[in-house]
Amino acid sequence: MSVWTFLRRIGSVWIAVIALYLLSGLASPAMLTLHQLLNVLQVAAFLGVVSLGETFALLVAGIDLSVAGVVTMTNILATAFMGGHGGSVALGVAVPLAVAAIVGMINGLLVAIVGITPLIATLGSNAVLYGGALLYTGGAPHGGTQPGFAALGQGSVGGLPASMLIWFAIALACTVLLRHTVYGRRLYAIGANARAARFTGIAVRPILVSAYVASSLLAAMGGLLLTAYIGQPALGIGDQFLFTSIAAVVVGGTALTGGVGGVGGTVGGALLITELNSITDILRVSTGVQYLVQGSIIALSVLLYRSIDRARRTRETM
Amino acid sequence: MMKSMPRRTLLGAAGALVAMPAFADVISSAKMTASGGMVGGAATKKKPPYRIGFSNGFSGNTWRTEMLASLRNEASHHPEIKQLIVIDGQGSITKQVHDIQNLAAQEVDAILCIANSGTAVAPALRTANREGIVTVPFNLPVSGTEWTAYTGTDPSNKGYVLAKWLRGALNGEGKIIALGGIPGNSYTAAAWAGAQKAFAGSKIEVLAFKDAFWEEDKAKVVTADLLAAYPQIDGIWADGAQDGAGAELALLAAHRPLVPVTGDDYNGLLKLYARYHASEPKFDIAELSEPTWESVVALRLALKLLQGEQVPKETIITPQLITSANYSQYIKADLPDGVYVDTNLTEAQLKTLFG
């Protein structure tokens, strides 16, 4: 088995995750404690779930820049519906998910039917969502979360963070959907070559739309977990995911050109980025260096995956 | 609230400091200090009614919302103001420069401004000033002196006062972490520089300084990481109380005792203190306010200038120190965490604002 094959099979991001974990343990033994490991997993869940959604968008050769707005909108709506006396957890969860589904539907229609570039369509949606959150709150958000809901972000089950368990469960469901259903195979086919997929009789547009709906819904789920973690409304709380959600997917091996990649890599990518932030926090590295390291790893990842892809193509032509 | 501010250089400007009384109707006993000599008089006098422009660097956080509500409220009580034009810079430096130019082109009588970048807006304010428009930047300083008057607090002093309090709370000895705002912002830089002066000569060990973006969730995540690395954290210095509250929440989540913490007049930290101080003997707070009524002071300065009165070149507001001794006077238990409590808005106005 060649090195490239081995890397492809295991997912090179996971090697990076393990290597970084061990290296960070050398730099600071605190990273190796069970408490810190669980802390990283708990925090990684928020980015992890949002990135799972981004994976759908990238797999169909698109991109979803509206996840930041969806997370912010989810946080604002969830806390508004749950906060205060008579607040409803059911509404606090259902309303953001419903709005997210509509946002995803609009994104998908703009891309698949109207033909707007995904980058522009979703960037526009992001601005609309932020503007909507500002208008809705008047710049003065209010509300909070119910204790039972907060447990999703802050609690644990059998010593394991609840947010992590939810993340893994959603990742498993996405894996089944993408790898073991006809829908998933079609989605990959469209991402690899939409035209060819159309010629084989695949209904491209509905699947494209569904990918953006999935992206928005998962962003909203990530937003709900983050809201449960912090318990407060905060305008702009989703901004942190604009860049990192795409980074996690790309570092995880999903190609920006579509059709290549998957859930396992994205889970590793989210873990790697959270791990990086964590170790740089512990090592007292400045925010500037944090950004620099993150950017470099993304660039290196793209180069690595391109090399793997070239090696594969060379082997196939031999 | 605080963004892209160059480190204040104006406080050391020539001119004797003169203590001035606080504005009588502001719910605060804050004092103000004048510096840089007097400006105005016939040179800035204009006939009413006035058209006032306000270039807000950005909006969307609760401090800005309250500040703007105070400004609108104040303007509504001045019949000499014909129109208040508010333009949102949306966090963009270039848009704000363009906004100021647009206000000047509309020939407003005065321009108030919270700068996204104190260096970038300086030329636009200078041009407006030379065209005879009264220019009053506030909250975040603007480079140079070619604006008419300025008002705001002193972040360096804020950092110093908070650190001095923390030093006292820890009896001059202990291990602390420090949390700042948005990376690279010079408000935090100035505050932290002031803090380090107060820590000098003590046995306070700063384990780490991290940017926490003035956001509770970021502060909670960063502190959770630091808790893993440092088994002993005796205190938290922060220039924003959202950071302080997030850090304390991380301590709670890790089942660690709550510790003395600093910040500004963020209601969330006051509510956290009210909830836990009885069960957490080491938990103590010091919040030094960033008054949301700075906009009111700025508008009144502009009106005085337009009416031909003389005002100080700089009016530095001494903020309120909120501690365990007086927090009950400030806490807004029925209002959201995001409320900044050093406000001149009434409870009813705040309740309307925060829906």
XYZ file of C-alpha atoms in Angstrom:
673
model
C 0.000 0.000 0.000
C 1.483 3.356 -1.030
C 1.753 6.254 1.381
C -0.815 8.182 -0.608
C -3.265 5.273 -0.539
C -2.770 4.869 3.182
C -3.320 8.590 3.739
C -6.423 8.538 1.605
C -7.829 5.539 3.348
C -7.340 6.742 6.901
C -7.941 10.382 6.083
C -4.773 12.396 6.485
C -6.545 14.918 8.650
C -6.862 12.309 11.363
C -3.129 11.736 11.292
C -2.757 15.493 11.733
C -5.278 15.463 14.589
C -3.422 12.712 16.432
C 0.012 14.181 15.679
C -1.037 17.627 16.845
C -2.548 16.159 19.974
C 0.654 14.319 20.848
C 2.843 17.292 19.961
C 0.701 19.643 21.997
C 0.975 17.187 24.863
C 4.755 17.521 24.666
C 4.446 21.296 24.632
C 1.922 21.360 27.442
C 1.008 18.206 29.370
C -2.281 19.915 30.217
C -3.490 19.083 26.714
C -3.273 15.367 27.476
C -5.563 15.440 30.484
C -8.952 13.822 30.099
C -10.604 17.031 31.244
C -8.993 19.069 28.470
C -9.681 16.368 25.876
C -13.371 16.468 26.775
C -13.282 20.258 26.814
C -11.895 20.325 23.269
C -14.511 17.817 22.117
C -17.294 19.813 23.765
C -16.251 23.055 22.068
C -15.430 21.367 18.739
C -19.024 20.200 18.512
C -20.317 23.663 17.582
C -17.937 24.084 14.675
C -18.271 20.390 13.934
C -22.013 20.465 13.324
C -21.878 23.691 11.302
C -19.054 22.230 9.202
C -21.065 19.097 8.486
C -23.582 21.339 6.772
C -20.855 23.136 4.875
C -19.699 19.706 3.642
C -22.987 19.258 1.766
C -22.505 22.599 0.017
C -18.908 21.891 -0.938
C -19.692 18.373 -2.114
C -21.993 19.809 -4.791
C -19.191 22.186 -5.842
C -20.831 25.072 -4.043
C -20.124 27.026 -0.903
C -22.349 28.374 1.860
C -21.281 31.701 3.321
C -24.638 32.192 5.012
C -23.859 29.779 7.859
C -22.580 32.687 9.967
C -25.888 34.504 9.558
C -27.869 31.338 10.199
C -26.009 30.700 13.466
C -26.569 34.295 14.607
C -30.224 34.218 13.619
C -30.657 30.871 15.399
C -29.113 32.266 18.567
C -31.323 35.354 18.495
C -34.558 33.482 17.785
C -33.858 30.591 20.149
C -33.114 32.870 23.111
C -36.061 35.116 22.269
C -38.518 32.217 22.244
C -37.020 30.431 25.241
C -36.226 33.390 27.455
C -38.286 34.746 30.273
C -41.376 33.368 31.898
C -43.475 31.209 29.664
C -40.613 30.672 27.248
C -40.934 27.630 25.062
C -38.042 25.300 24.296
C -40.068 23.672 21.530
C -40.601 27.002 19.784
C -37.034 28.051 20.505
C -35.829 25.016 18.597
C -38.522 24.715 15.928
C -38.614 28.334 14.782
C -34.881 28.662 14.053
C -34.879 25.312 12.263
C -37.871 26.352 10.159
C -36.265 29.675 9.286
C -33.000 27.894 8.466
C -34.826 25.520 6.143
C -36.353 28.490 4.336
C -32.958 30.200 4.082
C -31.422 27.019 2.690
C -34.278 26.676 0.230
C -33.782 30.237 -0.978
C -30.019 29.717 -1.279
C -30.587 26.518 -3.228
C -33.128 28.087 -5.559
C -30.866 31.069 -6.206
C -28.022 28.737 -7.123
C -29.845 25.912 -8.880
C -32.702 27.738 -10.589
C -31.699 31.389 -10.915
C -28.098 30.460 -11.618
C -26.399 32.867 -9.215
C -22.890 31.899 -8.158
C -23.060 30.164 -4.754
C -20.528 32.550 -3.280
C -22.621 35.598 -4.147
C -26.003 34.044 -3.368
C -25.010 32.854 0.099
C -22.999 35.990 0.891
C -26.134 37.973 0.138
C -28.194 35.700 2.375
C -25.653 36.168 5.132
C -26.026 39.955 4.932
C -29.824 39.660 4.866
C -29.796 37.408 7.939
C -27.535 39.743 9.891
C -29.641 42.714 8.882
C -32.761 40.792 9.871
C -31.286 39.958 13.273
C -30.437 43.634 13.784
C -33.927 44.729 12.806
C -35.592 42.036 14.903
C -33.648 42.967 18.017
C -33.250 46.672 17.339
C -29.625 46.116 18.339
C -30.771 45.127 21.829
C -31.173 41.343 21.919
C -32.985 39.835 24.852
C -33.893 36.414 26.128
C -32.090 33.372 27.383
C -32.258 29.617 27.541
C -34.134 27.154 29.728
C -32.002 24.946 32.053
C -33.043 21.766 30.296
C -31.972 23.115 26.941
C -28.705 24.500 28.326
C -27.733 20.945 29.245
C -27.305 20.188 25.530
C -24.359 22.568 25.395
C -23.094 22.400 28.951
C -24.123 18.996 30.277
C -22.696 15.530 29.952
C -23.932 11.974 29.585
C -21.868 9.269 31.243
C -19.021 11.732 31.611
C -19.053 12.645 27.930
C -20.104 16.124 26.765
C -23.663 16.112 25.471
C -22.714 18.456 22.621
C -20.054 16.010 21.452
C -22.482 13.084 21.531
C -24.999 15.057 19.491
C -22.299 16.058 17.021
C -21.180 12.458 16.555
C -24.777 11.254 16.179
C -25.450 13.875 13.493
C -22.166 12.980 11.779
C -23.158 9.324 11.752
C -26.535 10.165 10.248
C -24.855 12.313 7.581
C -22.405 9.514 6.796
C -25.246 7.071 6.261
C -27.096 9.593 4.121
C -24.106 10.439 1.953
C -22.429 7.033 1.675
C -25.217 4.509 1.878
C -28.184 6.006 0.048
C -29.011 6.706 -3.566
C -29.419 10.354 -2.629
C -25.852 10.490 -1.354
C -24.398 8.865 -4.455
C -26.291 11.301 -6.634
C -25.065 14.222 -4.586
C -21.450 13.119 -5.098
C -22.102 12.592 -8.792
C -23.484 16.098 -9.183
C -20.513 17.559 -7.348
C -18.056 15.666 -9.534
C -19.754 16.613 -12.792
C -23.225 18.120 -12.787
C -23.552 17.918 -16.539
C -22.669 14.257 -16.688
C -25.028 13.594 -13.786
C -27.844 15.300 -15.678
C -27.182 13.109 -18.724
C -27.518 10.014 -16.576
C -30.995 11.123 -15.584
C -30.284 12.533 -12.163
C -32.562 15.421 -11.200
C -29.739 17.839 -10.470
C -31.651 20.896 -9.304
C -33.634 19.319 -6.442
C -30.493 17.720 -5.075
C -28.580 21.005 -5.324
C -31.363 22.735 -3.430
C -31.418 19.965 -0.828
C -27.671 20.381 -0.233
C -28.166 24.046 0.702
C -31.165 23.168 2.874
C -29.022 20.586 4.668
C -26.250 23.140 5.084
C -28.597 25.700 6.630
C -30.333 23.171 8.875
C -27.037 21.882 10.221
C -25.793 25.440 10.743
C -28.933 26.068 12.785
C -28.305 22.908 14.807
C -24.757 24.079 15.486
C -26.193 27.446 16.471
C -28.596 25.781 18.880
C -25.755 23.874 20.540
C -23.700 27.067 20.846
C -26.716 28.863 22.291
C -27.133 26.077 24.823
C -23.453 26.457 25.725
C -23.527 30.214 26.318
C -27.189 30.720 27.252
C -27.322 34.299 25.946
C -28.231 36.148 22.768
C -25.334 37.835 21.016
C -25.468 39.589 17.677
C -22.592 38.393 15.520
C -22.099 35.173 17.472
C -22.035 33.287 14.183
C -19.276 35.340 12.571
C -16.631 32.964 13.871
C -17.975 30.239 11.567
C -17.774 32.147 8.300
C -14.164 31.197 7.794
C -13.673 28.237 10.111
C -16.571 26.158 8.792
C -15.081 26.171 5.314
C -11.598 25.641 6.715
C -12.700 22.562 8.650
C -14.237 21.005 5.546
C -11.266 21.775 3.294
C -8.716 20.625 5.862
C -10.816 17.482 6.174
C -10.223 16.673 2.548
C -13.393 17.787 0.819
C -12.516 19.398 -2.468
C -13.646 22.947 -3.172
C -14.377 21.685 -6.682
C -16.963 19.227 -5.392
C -17.571 15.471 -5.531
C -14.663 14.498 -3.292
C -14.547 14.262 0.477
C -16.900 13.384 3.234
C -18.114 13.553 6.765
C -15.222 11.730 8.458
C -12.717 14.249 7.168
C -14.883 17.181 8.221
C -15.189 15.818 11.755
C -11.398 15.587 11.828
C -11.077 19.070 10.344
C -13.294 20.635 13.007
C -11.368 18.789 15.674
C -8.034 19.911 14.247
C -9.028 23.578 14.158
C -10.430 23.504 17.692
C -7.355 21.634 18.877
C -5.163 24.272 17.256
C -7.032 27.083 18.966
C -6.848 25.254 22.244
C -3.126 24.583 22.164
C -2.359 28.106 21.016
C -4.464 29.396 23.914
C -2.573 27.224 26.347
C 0.794 28.168 24.879
C -0.213 31.846 25.151
C 0.262 32.365 21.441
C -1.161 35.636 20.179
C -4.335 35.791 18.109
C -2.267 36.952 15.148
C -0.161 33.797 15.260
C -3.331 31.727 15.679
C -4.704 33.126 12.426
C -1.355 32.670 10.736
C -1.126 29.011 11.755
C -4.741 28.343 10.742
C -4.257 29.915 7.335
C -1.012 28.049 6.739
C -2.564 24.703 7.639
C -5.429 25.288 5.241
C -3.028 26.167 2.430
C -0.865 23.151 3.228
C -3.932 20.909 3.340
C -5.024 22.019 -0.097
C -1.521 21.348 -1.429
C -1.442 17.939 0.247
C -4.807 16.862 -1.117
C -3.872 18.078 -4.565
C -0.738 15.952 -4.391
C -2.775 12.951 -3.313
C -5.182 13.528 -6.171
C -2.346 13.834 -8.697
C -0.736 10.671 -7.383
C -4.047 8.867 -7.774
C -4.518 10.107 -11.326
C -0.953 9.131 -12.248
C -1.526 5.658 -10.860
C -4.798 5.296 -12.729
C -3.205 6.230 -16.055
C -0.404 3.712 -15.612
C -18.341 49.695 21.364
C -14.616 49.922 21.224
C -12.990 49.256 17.967
C -9.841 50.139 16.020
C -8.875 52.926 18.312
C -5.385 54.363 18.160
C -3.760 54.683 21.477
C -4.720 57.953 22.990
C -2.054 60.521 22.598
C -4.119 63.549 23.363
C -4.371 63.167 27.089
C -0.900 64.440 27.546
C -1.600 67.508 25.496
C -0.800 70.864 26.876
C -3.311 72.534 29.055
C -4.003 72.397 32.731
C -6.596 69.905 33.855
C -9.646 71.533 35.309
C -12.293 69.657 37.276
C -15.768 70.292 35.949
C -19.112 69.328 37.468
C -21.012 66.454 35.923
C -24.069 67.187 33.825
C -26.790 67.531 36.385
C -29.491 65.433 34.779
C -27.369 62.434 33.922
C -27.970 59.453 36.226
C -24.418 59.296 37.297
C -22.140 61.053 39.684
C -19.341 60.939 37.179
C -16.927 63.796 37.061
C -15.411 65.282 33.957
C -12.001 66.737 33.409
C -11.166 69.360 30.841
C -7.904 69.580 28.987
C -6.362 71.205 25.933
C -7.662 74.693 26.525
C -10.982 76.202 25.486
C -12.471 76.292 21.983
C -15.573 77.781 20.394
C -16.986 81.205 20.910
C -17.823 83.379 17.931
C -15.837 81.126 15.618
C -18.339 78.281 15.922
C -21.530 80.258 16.483
C -24.411 79.625 14.091
C -28.055 80.538 13.971
C -30.570 77.863 14.939
C -32.296 75.651 13.960
C -29.498 73.119 13.656
C -28.992 70.042 11.580
C -26.777 67.541 13.393
C -25.118 64.571 11.733
C -23.892 61.501 13.593
C -21.477 59.094 11.939
C -21.721 55.893 13.982
C -18.826 53.579 13.144
C -21.049 50.563 13.468
C -24.139 49.377 15.286
C -25.437 46.086 16.527
C -24.179 45.725 20.058
C -26.148 46.805 23.072
C -23.719 49.569 24.076
C -24.189 51.234 20.704
C -27.937 50.724 20.893
C -28.208 52.418 24.274
C -25.801 55.170 23.220
C -27.916 55.889 20.150
C -31.166 55.821 22.140
C -29.673 58.327 24.587
C -28.608 60.558 21.703
C -32.032 60.478 20.048
C -33.707 61.045 23.394
C -31.499 64.047 24.112
C -32.006 65.514 20.649
C -35.771 65.299 21.071
C -35.513 67.643 24.062
C -33.781 70.390 22.074
C -36.218 72.380 19.944
C -33.248 74.130 18.363
C -32.358 70.864 16.640
C -34.220 70.676 13.358
C -32.847 67.335 12.245
C -30.627 64.544 13.572
C -29.123 62.494 10.752
C -27.655 59.138 11.882
C -25.479 57.178 9.461
C -24.137 53.707 10.224
C -20.613 52.961 9.028
C -21.307 49.192 9.261
C -17.848 48.632 10.674
C -16.206 49.798 7.457
C -13.442 52.374 7.680
C -13.903 53.541 4.096
C -17.686 53.741 4.383
C -17.390 55.886 7.462
C -15.016 58.302 5.742
C -17.530 58.522 2.897
C -20.368 58.980 5.423
C -18.615 61.964 6.999
C -17.972 63.470 3.580
C -21.654 63.011 2.751
C -22.726 64.729 5.953
C -20.407 67.627 5.147
C -21.832 67.792 1.628
C -25.300 68.062 3.154
C -24.007 71.114 5.028
C -24.994 69.931 8.467
C -24.080 72.304 11.285
C -22.276 69.722 13.396
C -20.919 66.215 12.961
C -20.675 63.820 15.886
C -18.625 60.707 15.308
C -17.492 57.441 16.868
C -14.596 56.480 14.661
C -13.921 52.996 13.345
C -10.377 54.203 12.874
C -9.124 57.323 14.575
C -6.494 57.856 11.918
C -8.682 57.158 8.877
C -11.485 59.589 9.698
C -9.142 62.416 10.730
C -8.778 63.905 7.210
C -12.547 63.854 6.612
C -13.215 65.566 9.942
C -10.440 68.058 9.209
C -12.041 68.973 5.885
C -15.448 69.349 7.540
C -13.913 71.418 10.304
C -12.267 73.750 7.780
C -15.631 74.152 6.076
C -16.984 75.583 9.327
C -18.771 72.473 10.556
C -18.484 71.769 14.271
C -16.925 68.315 14.652
C -17.171 66.361 17.900
C -15.694 62.859 17.908
C -16.441 60.896 21.060
C -15.865 57.540 22.762
C -12.855 56.704 20.584
C -10.247 59.402 19.929
C -9.337 60.772 16.518
C -5.746 61.550 15.558
C -4.467 65.101 15.477
C -6.347 68.112 16.720
C -8.286 69.297 13.678
C -11.671 68.530 15.125
C -13.524 70.950 17.332
C -13.914 69.054 20.605
C -13.679 65.503 21.959
C -15.237 63.584 24.838
C -14.725 60.076 26.178
C -13.112 58.067 28.952
C -9.446 57.227 29.328
C -8.825 53.511 28.685
C -5.315 53.668 30.088
C -6.633 54.944 33.371
C -9.442 52.408 33.237
C -6.958 49.567 32.928
C -4.915 51.030 35.757
C -7.850 51.465 38.122
C -9.188 47.967 37.471
C -5.763 46.396 37.923
C -5.199 48.351 41.105
C -8.492 47.044 42.433
C -7.572 43.464 41.470
C -4.190 43.845 43.104
C -5.929 44.923 46.284
C -8.516 42.141 46.059
C -5.680 39.608 45.888
C -3.653 41.316 48.598
C -0.922 41.996 46.078
C -0.204 38.358 45.385
C -1.603 35.721 43.043
C -1.864 34.305 39.564
C -4.193 35.951 37.103
C -5.274 35.752 33.496
C -6.061 38.822 31.394
C -8.693 39.030 28.673
C -8.940 41.755 26.061
C -11.288 42.706 23.257
C -11.020 42.438 19.496
C -7.466 41.512 18.451
C -5.309 44.526 17.772
C -7.727 47.123 19.119
C -5.880 49.932 20.784
C -8.486 50.516 23.494
C -7.453 47.205 25.036
C -3.803 47.983 24.312
C -4.064 51.233 26.262
C -6.057 49.632 29.069
C -3.615 46.743 29.362
C -0.660 49.130 29.398
C -2.338 50.952 32.270
C -2.997 47.669 34.041
C 0.615 46.601 33.858
C 1.643 49.814 35.604
C -0.676 48.952 38.460
C 0.640 45.391 38.705
C 4.269 46.535 38.708
C 6.057 45.875 41.958
C 3.481 43.391 43.215
C 3.582 39.609 43.365
C 0.819 39.352 40.779
C 1.812 36.859 38.090
C 0.069 37.243 34.725
C -0.289 33.690 33.444
C -1.681 34.685 30.060
C -3.147 37.580 28.135
C -5.678 36.526 25.492
C -8.030 38.288 23.109
C -11.600 37.335 23.924
C -13.342 39.721 21.514
C -15.593 41.196 24.270
C -17.821 38.169 23.720
C -18.985 35.816 26.457
C -18.774 32.670 24.362
C -15.220 33.383 23.198
C -14.127 34.270 26.725
C -15.655 31.068 28.049
C -13.849 28.913 25.480
C -10.496 30.656 25.957
C -10.738 30.465 29.738
C -11.683 26.788 29.585
C -8.419 26.175 27.734
C -6.421 28.217 30.210
C -8.006 26.369 33.115
C -6.562 23.146 31.754
C -3.096 24.632 31.685
C -3.144 26.503 34.962
C -4.416 24.749 38.062
C -4.289 27.989 40.009
C -6.061 31.107 38.726
C -6.718 33.620 41.478
C -8.126 36.519 39.489
C -9.224 37.758 36.090
C -8.428 41.153 34.612
C -10.662 42.132 31.696
C -11.418 45.506 30.130
C -14.900 44.327 29.136
C -17.218 42.548 31.541
C -18.571 40.241 28.829
C -15.094 38.708 28.911
C -15.194 38.624 32.692
C -18.610 36.970 32.743
C -17.583 34.381 30.153
C -14.461 33.573 32.157
C -16.467 33.083 35.353
C -18.892 30.831 33.466
C -15.915 28.698 32.429
C -14.860 28.443 36.072
C -18.376 27.367 36.985
C -18.417 24.743 34.240
C -15.093 23.393 35.467
C -16.358 23.325 39.072
C -13.636 25.734 40.090
C -14.210 28.518 42.625
C -15.184 31.895 41.201
C -12.504 34.557 41.589
C -12.248 38.358 41.596
C -12.868 39.783 38.144
C -12.946 43.180 36.443
C -14.733 44.701 33.459
C -17.065 47.470 32.414
C -20.708 48.130 33.358
C -22.155 45.021 31.712
C -25.317 43.888 33.463
C -24.527 40.214 32.874
C -21.597 40.241 35.262
C -23.622 42.063 37.904
C -26.348 39.432 37.619
C -23.780 36.667 37.844
C -22.356 38.280 40.979
C -25.803 38.667 42.517
C -26.496 34.994 41.897
C -23.261 33.470 43.139
C -21.499 35.774 45.560
C -23.169 34.248 48.603
C -21.989 30.752 47.735
C -18.626 31.758 46.280
C -16.635 33.527 48.983
C -13.768 34.568 46.690
C -16.033 35.983 43.984
C -15.704 39.740 43.786
C -16.191 42.306 41.045
C -15.022 45.715 39.902
C -16.640 47.260 36.851
C -15.502 50.605 35.541
C -18.242 51.987 33.346
C -18.086 53.154 29.764
C -21.082 55.495 29.953
C -23.568 55.074 27.144
C -24.502 58.728 27.672
C -21.217 59.885 26.158
C -23.369 60.685 23.141
C -25.398 63.108 25.246
C -22.253 64.892 26.391
C -21.053 65.071 22.778
C -24.353 66.530 21.566
C -24.408 69.104 24.337
C -20.850 70.117 23.533
C -21.828 70.562 19.879
C -24.874 72.656 20.799
C -22.845 74.870 23.114
C -20.319 75.426 20.347
C -23.066 76.267 17.859
C -24.539 78.714 20.337
C -21.204 80.489 20.596
C -20.153 79.194 23.996
C -16.665 78.045 24.808
C -16.033 74.426 25.775
C -12.881 72.440 26.592
C -11.006 70.953 23.651
C -11.236 67.623 25.462
C -13.743 66.550 28.071
C -12.569 63.364 29.748
C -15.296 61.491 31.601
C -14.401 59.803 34.872
C -16.368 56.560 34.816
C -18.259 54.933 37.659
C -16.531 52.232 39.674
C -19.079 49.537 40.442
C -18.073 47.040 43.125
C -19.710 44.674 45.568
C -20.340 47.694 47.778
C -22.562 49.550 45.330
C -23.559 47.053 42.647
C -27.111 46.863 43.954
C -27.619 50.483 42.868
C -26.717 49.602 39.296
C -27.927 46.066 38.632
C -30.934 45.732 36.318
C -32.218 42.393 37.511
C -35.237 42.390 35.203
C -33.335 43.398 32.095
C -31.089 41.328 29.799
C -27.439 40.704 30.494
C -26.480 42.878 27.544
C -27.625 46.123 29.191
C -24.909 48.622 30.107
C -26.006 50.008 33.419
C -24.285 53.413 33.431
C -27.056 54.926 31.377
C -29.277 57.984 31.489
C -32.195 56.036 30.041
C -35.040 55.322 32.431
C -36.110 51.806 33.371
C -39.162 52.241 31.167
C -37.032 53.355 28.221
C -34.672 50.429 28.733
C -37.572 47.995 28.910
C -38.940 49.376 25.671
C -35.521 49.189 24.059
C -34.884 45.616 25.157
C -38.393 44.497 24.319
